[in-house]
XYZ file of C-alpha atoms in Angstrom:
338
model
C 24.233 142.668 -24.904
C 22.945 139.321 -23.679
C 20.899 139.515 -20.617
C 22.571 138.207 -16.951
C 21.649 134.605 -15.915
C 20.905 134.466 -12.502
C 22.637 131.496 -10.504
C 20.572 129.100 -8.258
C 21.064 125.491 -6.801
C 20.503 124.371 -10.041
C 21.923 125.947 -12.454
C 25.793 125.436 -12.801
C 28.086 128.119 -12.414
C 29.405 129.785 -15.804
C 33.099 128.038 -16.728
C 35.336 131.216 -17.555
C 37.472 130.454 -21.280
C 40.774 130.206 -21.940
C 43.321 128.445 -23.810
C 43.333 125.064 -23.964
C 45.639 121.924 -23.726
C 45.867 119.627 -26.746
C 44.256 116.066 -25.630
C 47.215 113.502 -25.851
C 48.097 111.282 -28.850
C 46.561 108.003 -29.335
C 49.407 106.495 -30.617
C 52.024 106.493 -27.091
C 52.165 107.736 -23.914
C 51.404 111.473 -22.539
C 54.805 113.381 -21.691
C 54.442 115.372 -18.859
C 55.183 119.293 -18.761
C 58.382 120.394 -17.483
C 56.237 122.573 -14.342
C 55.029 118.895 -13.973
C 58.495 116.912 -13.335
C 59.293 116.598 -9.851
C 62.690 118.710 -8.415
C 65.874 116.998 -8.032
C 66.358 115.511 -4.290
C 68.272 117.301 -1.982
C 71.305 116.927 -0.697
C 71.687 116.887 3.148
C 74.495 119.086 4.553
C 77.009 118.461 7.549
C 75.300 118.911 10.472
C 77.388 122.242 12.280
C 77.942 122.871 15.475
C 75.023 124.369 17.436
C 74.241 127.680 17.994
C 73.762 128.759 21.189
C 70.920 130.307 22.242
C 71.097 134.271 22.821
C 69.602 135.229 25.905
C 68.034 138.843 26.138
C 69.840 140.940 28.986
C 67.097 141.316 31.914
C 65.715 144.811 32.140
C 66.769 146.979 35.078
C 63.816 147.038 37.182
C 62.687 150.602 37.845
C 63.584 152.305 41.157
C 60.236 153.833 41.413
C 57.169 152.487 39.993
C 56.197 156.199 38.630
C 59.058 155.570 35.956
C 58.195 152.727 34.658
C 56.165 154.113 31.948
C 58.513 156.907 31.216
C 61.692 154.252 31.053
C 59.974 151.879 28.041
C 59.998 148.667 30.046
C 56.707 147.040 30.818
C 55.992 146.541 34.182
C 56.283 142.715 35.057
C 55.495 140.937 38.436
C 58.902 139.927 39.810
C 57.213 136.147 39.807
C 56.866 136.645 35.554
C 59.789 138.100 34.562
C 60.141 137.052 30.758
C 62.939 134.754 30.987
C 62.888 132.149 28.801
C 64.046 129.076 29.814
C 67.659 128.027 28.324
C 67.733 126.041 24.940
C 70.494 123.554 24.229
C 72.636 120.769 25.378
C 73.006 121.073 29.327
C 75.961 122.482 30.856
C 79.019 120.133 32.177
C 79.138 119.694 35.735
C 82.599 122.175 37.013
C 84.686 119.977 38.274
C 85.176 120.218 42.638
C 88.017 121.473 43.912
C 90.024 119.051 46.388
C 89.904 120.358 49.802
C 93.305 120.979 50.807
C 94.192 119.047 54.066
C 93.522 120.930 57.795
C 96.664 121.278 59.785
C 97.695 118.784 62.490
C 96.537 120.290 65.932
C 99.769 121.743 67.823
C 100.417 120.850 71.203
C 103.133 122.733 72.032
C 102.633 126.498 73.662
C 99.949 128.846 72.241
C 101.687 131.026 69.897
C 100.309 135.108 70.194
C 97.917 134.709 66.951
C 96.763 131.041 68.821
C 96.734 132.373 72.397
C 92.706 133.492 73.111
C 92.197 137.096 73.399
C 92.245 138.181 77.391
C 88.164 138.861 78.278
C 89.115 141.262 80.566
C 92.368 143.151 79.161
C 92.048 146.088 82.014
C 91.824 143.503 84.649
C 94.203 143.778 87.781
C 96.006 141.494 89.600
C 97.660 140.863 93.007
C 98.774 143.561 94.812
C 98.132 146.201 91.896
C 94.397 144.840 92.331
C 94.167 146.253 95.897
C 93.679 150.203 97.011
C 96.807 152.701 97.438
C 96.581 152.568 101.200
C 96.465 148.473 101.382
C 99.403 148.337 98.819
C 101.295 151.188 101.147
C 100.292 148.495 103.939
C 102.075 145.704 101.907
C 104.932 147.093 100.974
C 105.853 147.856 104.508
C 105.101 144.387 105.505
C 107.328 142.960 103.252
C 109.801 145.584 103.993
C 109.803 144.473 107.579
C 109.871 140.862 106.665
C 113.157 141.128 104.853
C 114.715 143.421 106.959
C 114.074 141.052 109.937
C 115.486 137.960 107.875
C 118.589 139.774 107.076
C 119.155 140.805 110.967
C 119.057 137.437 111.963
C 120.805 136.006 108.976
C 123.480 138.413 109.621
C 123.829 137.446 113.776
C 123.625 133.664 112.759
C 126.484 134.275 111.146
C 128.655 136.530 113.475
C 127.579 133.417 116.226
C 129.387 130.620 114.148
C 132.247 132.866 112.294
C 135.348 133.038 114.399
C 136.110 135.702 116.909
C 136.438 139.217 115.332
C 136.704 142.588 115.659
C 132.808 142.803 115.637
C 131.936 139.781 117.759
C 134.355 141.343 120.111
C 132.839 144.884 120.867
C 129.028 143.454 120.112
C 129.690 140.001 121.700
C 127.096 140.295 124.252
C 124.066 141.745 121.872
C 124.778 138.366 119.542
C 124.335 135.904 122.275
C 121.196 137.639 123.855
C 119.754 137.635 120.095
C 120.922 133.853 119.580
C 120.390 132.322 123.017
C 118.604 130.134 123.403
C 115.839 129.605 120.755
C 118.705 129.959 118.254
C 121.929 128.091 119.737
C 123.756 126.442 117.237
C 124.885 122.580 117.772
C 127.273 121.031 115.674
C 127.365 118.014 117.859
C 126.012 115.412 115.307
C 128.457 116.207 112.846
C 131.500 116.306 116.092
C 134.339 113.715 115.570
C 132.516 111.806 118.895
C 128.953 112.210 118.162
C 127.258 112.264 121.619
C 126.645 108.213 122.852
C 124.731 109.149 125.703
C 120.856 109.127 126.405
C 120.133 112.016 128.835
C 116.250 112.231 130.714
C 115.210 115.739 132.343
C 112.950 115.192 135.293
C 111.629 117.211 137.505
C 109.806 117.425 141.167
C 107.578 120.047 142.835
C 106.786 121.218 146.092
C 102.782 122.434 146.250
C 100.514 123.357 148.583
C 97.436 122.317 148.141
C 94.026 123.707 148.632
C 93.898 122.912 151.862
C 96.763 124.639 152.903
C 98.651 121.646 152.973
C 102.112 121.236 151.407
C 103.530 118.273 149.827
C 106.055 116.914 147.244
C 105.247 114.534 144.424
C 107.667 112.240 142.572
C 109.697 112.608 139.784
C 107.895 113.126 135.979
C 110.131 112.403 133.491
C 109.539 115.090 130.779
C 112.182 113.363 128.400
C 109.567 110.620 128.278
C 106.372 112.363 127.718
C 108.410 113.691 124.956
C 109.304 110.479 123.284
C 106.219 109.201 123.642
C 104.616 112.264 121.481
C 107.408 112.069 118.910
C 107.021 108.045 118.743
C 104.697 107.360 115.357
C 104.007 110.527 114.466
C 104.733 111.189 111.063
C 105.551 115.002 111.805
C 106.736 115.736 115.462
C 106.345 119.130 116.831
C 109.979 121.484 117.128
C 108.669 121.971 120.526
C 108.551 118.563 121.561
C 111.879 117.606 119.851
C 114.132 120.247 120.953
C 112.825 122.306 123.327
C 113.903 120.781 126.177
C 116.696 119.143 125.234
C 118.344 122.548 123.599
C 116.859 124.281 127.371
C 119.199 121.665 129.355
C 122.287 121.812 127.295
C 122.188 125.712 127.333
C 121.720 125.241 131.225
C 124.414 122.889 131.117
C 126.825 125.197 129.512
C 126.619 127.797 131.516
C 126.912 126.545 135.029
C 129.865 125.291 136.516
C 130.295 121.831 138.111
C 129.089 123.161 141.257
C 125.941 124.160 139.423
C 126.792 127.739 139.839
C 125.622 129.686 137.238
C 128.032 131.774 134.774
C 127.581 135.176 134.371
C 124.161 136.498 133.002
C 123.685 133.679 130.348
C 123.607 131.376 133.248
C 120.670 133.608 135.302
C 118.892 133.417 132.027
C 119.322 129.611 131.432
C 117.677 128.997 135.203
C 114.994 131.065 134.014
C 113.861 129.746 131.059
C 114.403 126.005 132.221
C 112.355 126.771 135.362
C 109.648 128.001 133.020
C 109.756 125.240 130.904
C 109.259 122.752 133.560
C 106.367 124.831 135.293
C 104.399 124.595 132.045
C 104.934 120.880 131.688
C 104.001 120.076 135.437
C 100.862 122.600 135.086
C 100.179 120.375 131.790
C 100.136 117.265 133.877
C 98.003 118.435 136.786
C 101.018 118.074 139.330
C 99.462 120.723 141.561
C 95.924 119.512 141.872
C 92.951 121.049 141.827
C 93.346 124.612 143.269
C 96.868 123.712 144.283
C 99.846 125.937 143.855
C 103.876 124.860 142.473
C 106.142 126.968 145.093
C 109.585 125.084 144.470
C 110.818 122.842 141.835
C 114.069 120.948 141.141
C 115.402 119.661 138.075
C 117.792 116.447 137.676
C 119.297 114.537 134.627
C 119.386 110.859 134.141
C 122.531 110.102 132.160
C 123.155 106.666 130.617
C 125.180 105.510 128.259
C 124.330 104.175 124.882
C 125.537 100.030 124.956
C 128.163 99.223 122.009
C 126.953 96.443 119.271
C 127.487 92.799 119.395
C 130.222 93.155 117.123
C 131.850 95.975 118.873
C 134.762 95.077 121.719
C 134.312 98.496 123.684
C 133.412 98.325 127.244
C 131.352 100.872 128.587
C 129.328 101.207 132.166
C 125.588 101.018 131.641
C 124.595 102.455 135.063
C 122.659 105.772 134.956
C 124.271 108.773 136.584
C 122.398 111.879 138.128
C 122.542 115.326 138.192
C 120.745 117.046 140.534
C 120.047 120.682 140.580
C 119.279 122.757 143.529
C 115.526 123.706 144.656
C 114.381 126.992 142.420
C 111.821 129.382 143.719
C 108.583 129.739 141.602
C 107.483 133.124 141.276
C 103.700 133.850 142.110
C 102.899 134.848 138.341
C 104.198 131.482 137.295
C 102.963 129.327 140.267
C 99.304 130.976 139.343
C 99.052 128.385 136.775
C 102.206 128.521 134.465
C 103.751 130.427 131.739
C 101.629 130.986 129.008
């Protein structure tokens, strides 16, 4: 057995035998080995469709932490979850949706599902709003309100209807309730409407504070009237009517002698006399500290001249009535009816 040759960095390494390759002829050219030729090229197939990406399903995140060992997922911060991002072509944009077109606001009335909800659904409302004894209180106001509008409703009536069988037996209740606030006069609609202008005036005799007693001249109340009715825009009843509708009453209850009629006639004196008392007290007839003990009363009638047009003759000059001197009772001559 030949001894072992040690190897150093001189000594080359030991070439191992085996079978070896022929050298090449001189004569032509070296053929190469069949493991030598190179492989046939390849042929490229269709490109397919590609294949999309499969994504792993998240793991369910453990309710407690204590099972997170037990369930076989590892515990990842929700920051690192191992989501890899998607592979492939990107996705196509869904298409929006046209927005259909709002309604036309409505105009008309609010139906129930428009109509806002009430904010205060329990909420009460005129007289169910107030307490049990101010609706009691109310409802008796009301009460006496419409009972008193059908009283005189119903004696209006029985004043202008003709005579009956219950204007007959309650003849004299019907005039006291009518006279003379509520007198009707149909003479503007009369076949002769009235043509006449007719003045109330009145005198008084007073005694002053002296003790002295005088009379003063005539005011004419028909005036002052006129002159508060002229330009206003909405004349007091008082100042339109009241006299006037005192002096026809008077007028229609008194005789030509000036005698009054029965009781309407007492009554007419009475509330003309009052009238006038009120007016002179108004104008400071009496004086300071002076006292009305008498009046009298006269009318100023004239009539109302025709148009240019018109061939009718009628006398211009005014004719008076004059009324006999009335008493004034002390509560009255104290300084009027109030």
């Amino acid at each position: 057995m030949p001894p072992a040759v040690s190897e150093g960095p001189g000594t080359p390494s030991a070439v191992p035998e085996g079978p070896r390759t022929p050298p090449a002829a001189p004569d032509g050219p070296r053929k190469p080995a069949a493991s030598e030729q190179p492989p046939p090229p390849a042929v490229p197939e269709a490109p397919g469709p590609p294949a999309a990406p499969e994504t792993p399903p998240p793991p369910s995140a453990p309710k407690n932490p204590n099972t997170a060992a037990t369930s076989g997922w590892p515990r990842v911060p929700a920051q690192q979850l191992p989501h890899p991002p998607p592979s492939g072509p990107p996705a196509r944009p869904q298409p929006t949706p046209e927005r259909a077109p709002e309604p036309e606001p409505s105009y008309g009335p609010a139906t129930p599902a428009d109509a806002p909800s009430d904010p205060y659904p329990d909420a009460r409302i005129g007289v169910s709003s107030l307490s049990l004894r101010y609706q009691v209180a109310a409802a008796l106001a009301v009460a006496v309100v419409a009972v008193g509008a059908l009283v005189h409703l119903g004696m209006v009536f029985l004043h202008v209807a003709p005579s009956n069988t219950v204007t007959k037996q309650h003849g004299k209740a019907i005039d006291e309730w009518i006279y003379p606030e509520f007198e009707q006069n149909w003479k503007l609609f009369a076949p002769n409407p009235l043509q006449q202008n007719i003045e109330v005036q009145v005198r008084a005799d007073v005694r002053s504070a002296d003790g002295s007693t005088r009379t003063t001249g005539w005011y004419d109340l028909s005036a002052e009237d006129g002159a508060a009715i002229d330009g206003n825009l909405l004349p007091s009843h008082t100042e339109q009517n009241e006299l006037r509708r005192a002096w026809d009453f008077l007028t229609a209850t008194h005789d030509n002698a000036n005698r009054p009629i029965g009781l309407r006639g007492t009554l007419a004196e009475t509330y003309l006399r009052r009238i006038v008392v009120l007016r002179l007290g108004r104008d400071d007839a009496a004086g300071k500290g002076g006292v009305v003990r008498r009046v009298q009363i006269r009318s100023r009638t004239t009539n109302v001249p025709p148009p240019e047009w018109s061939d009718e003759q009628v006398s211009t000059t005014p004719q008076y009535r004059l009324l006999p001197w009335w008493a004034v009772p002390a509560d009255e001559a104290a300084g009027g009816v109030r």
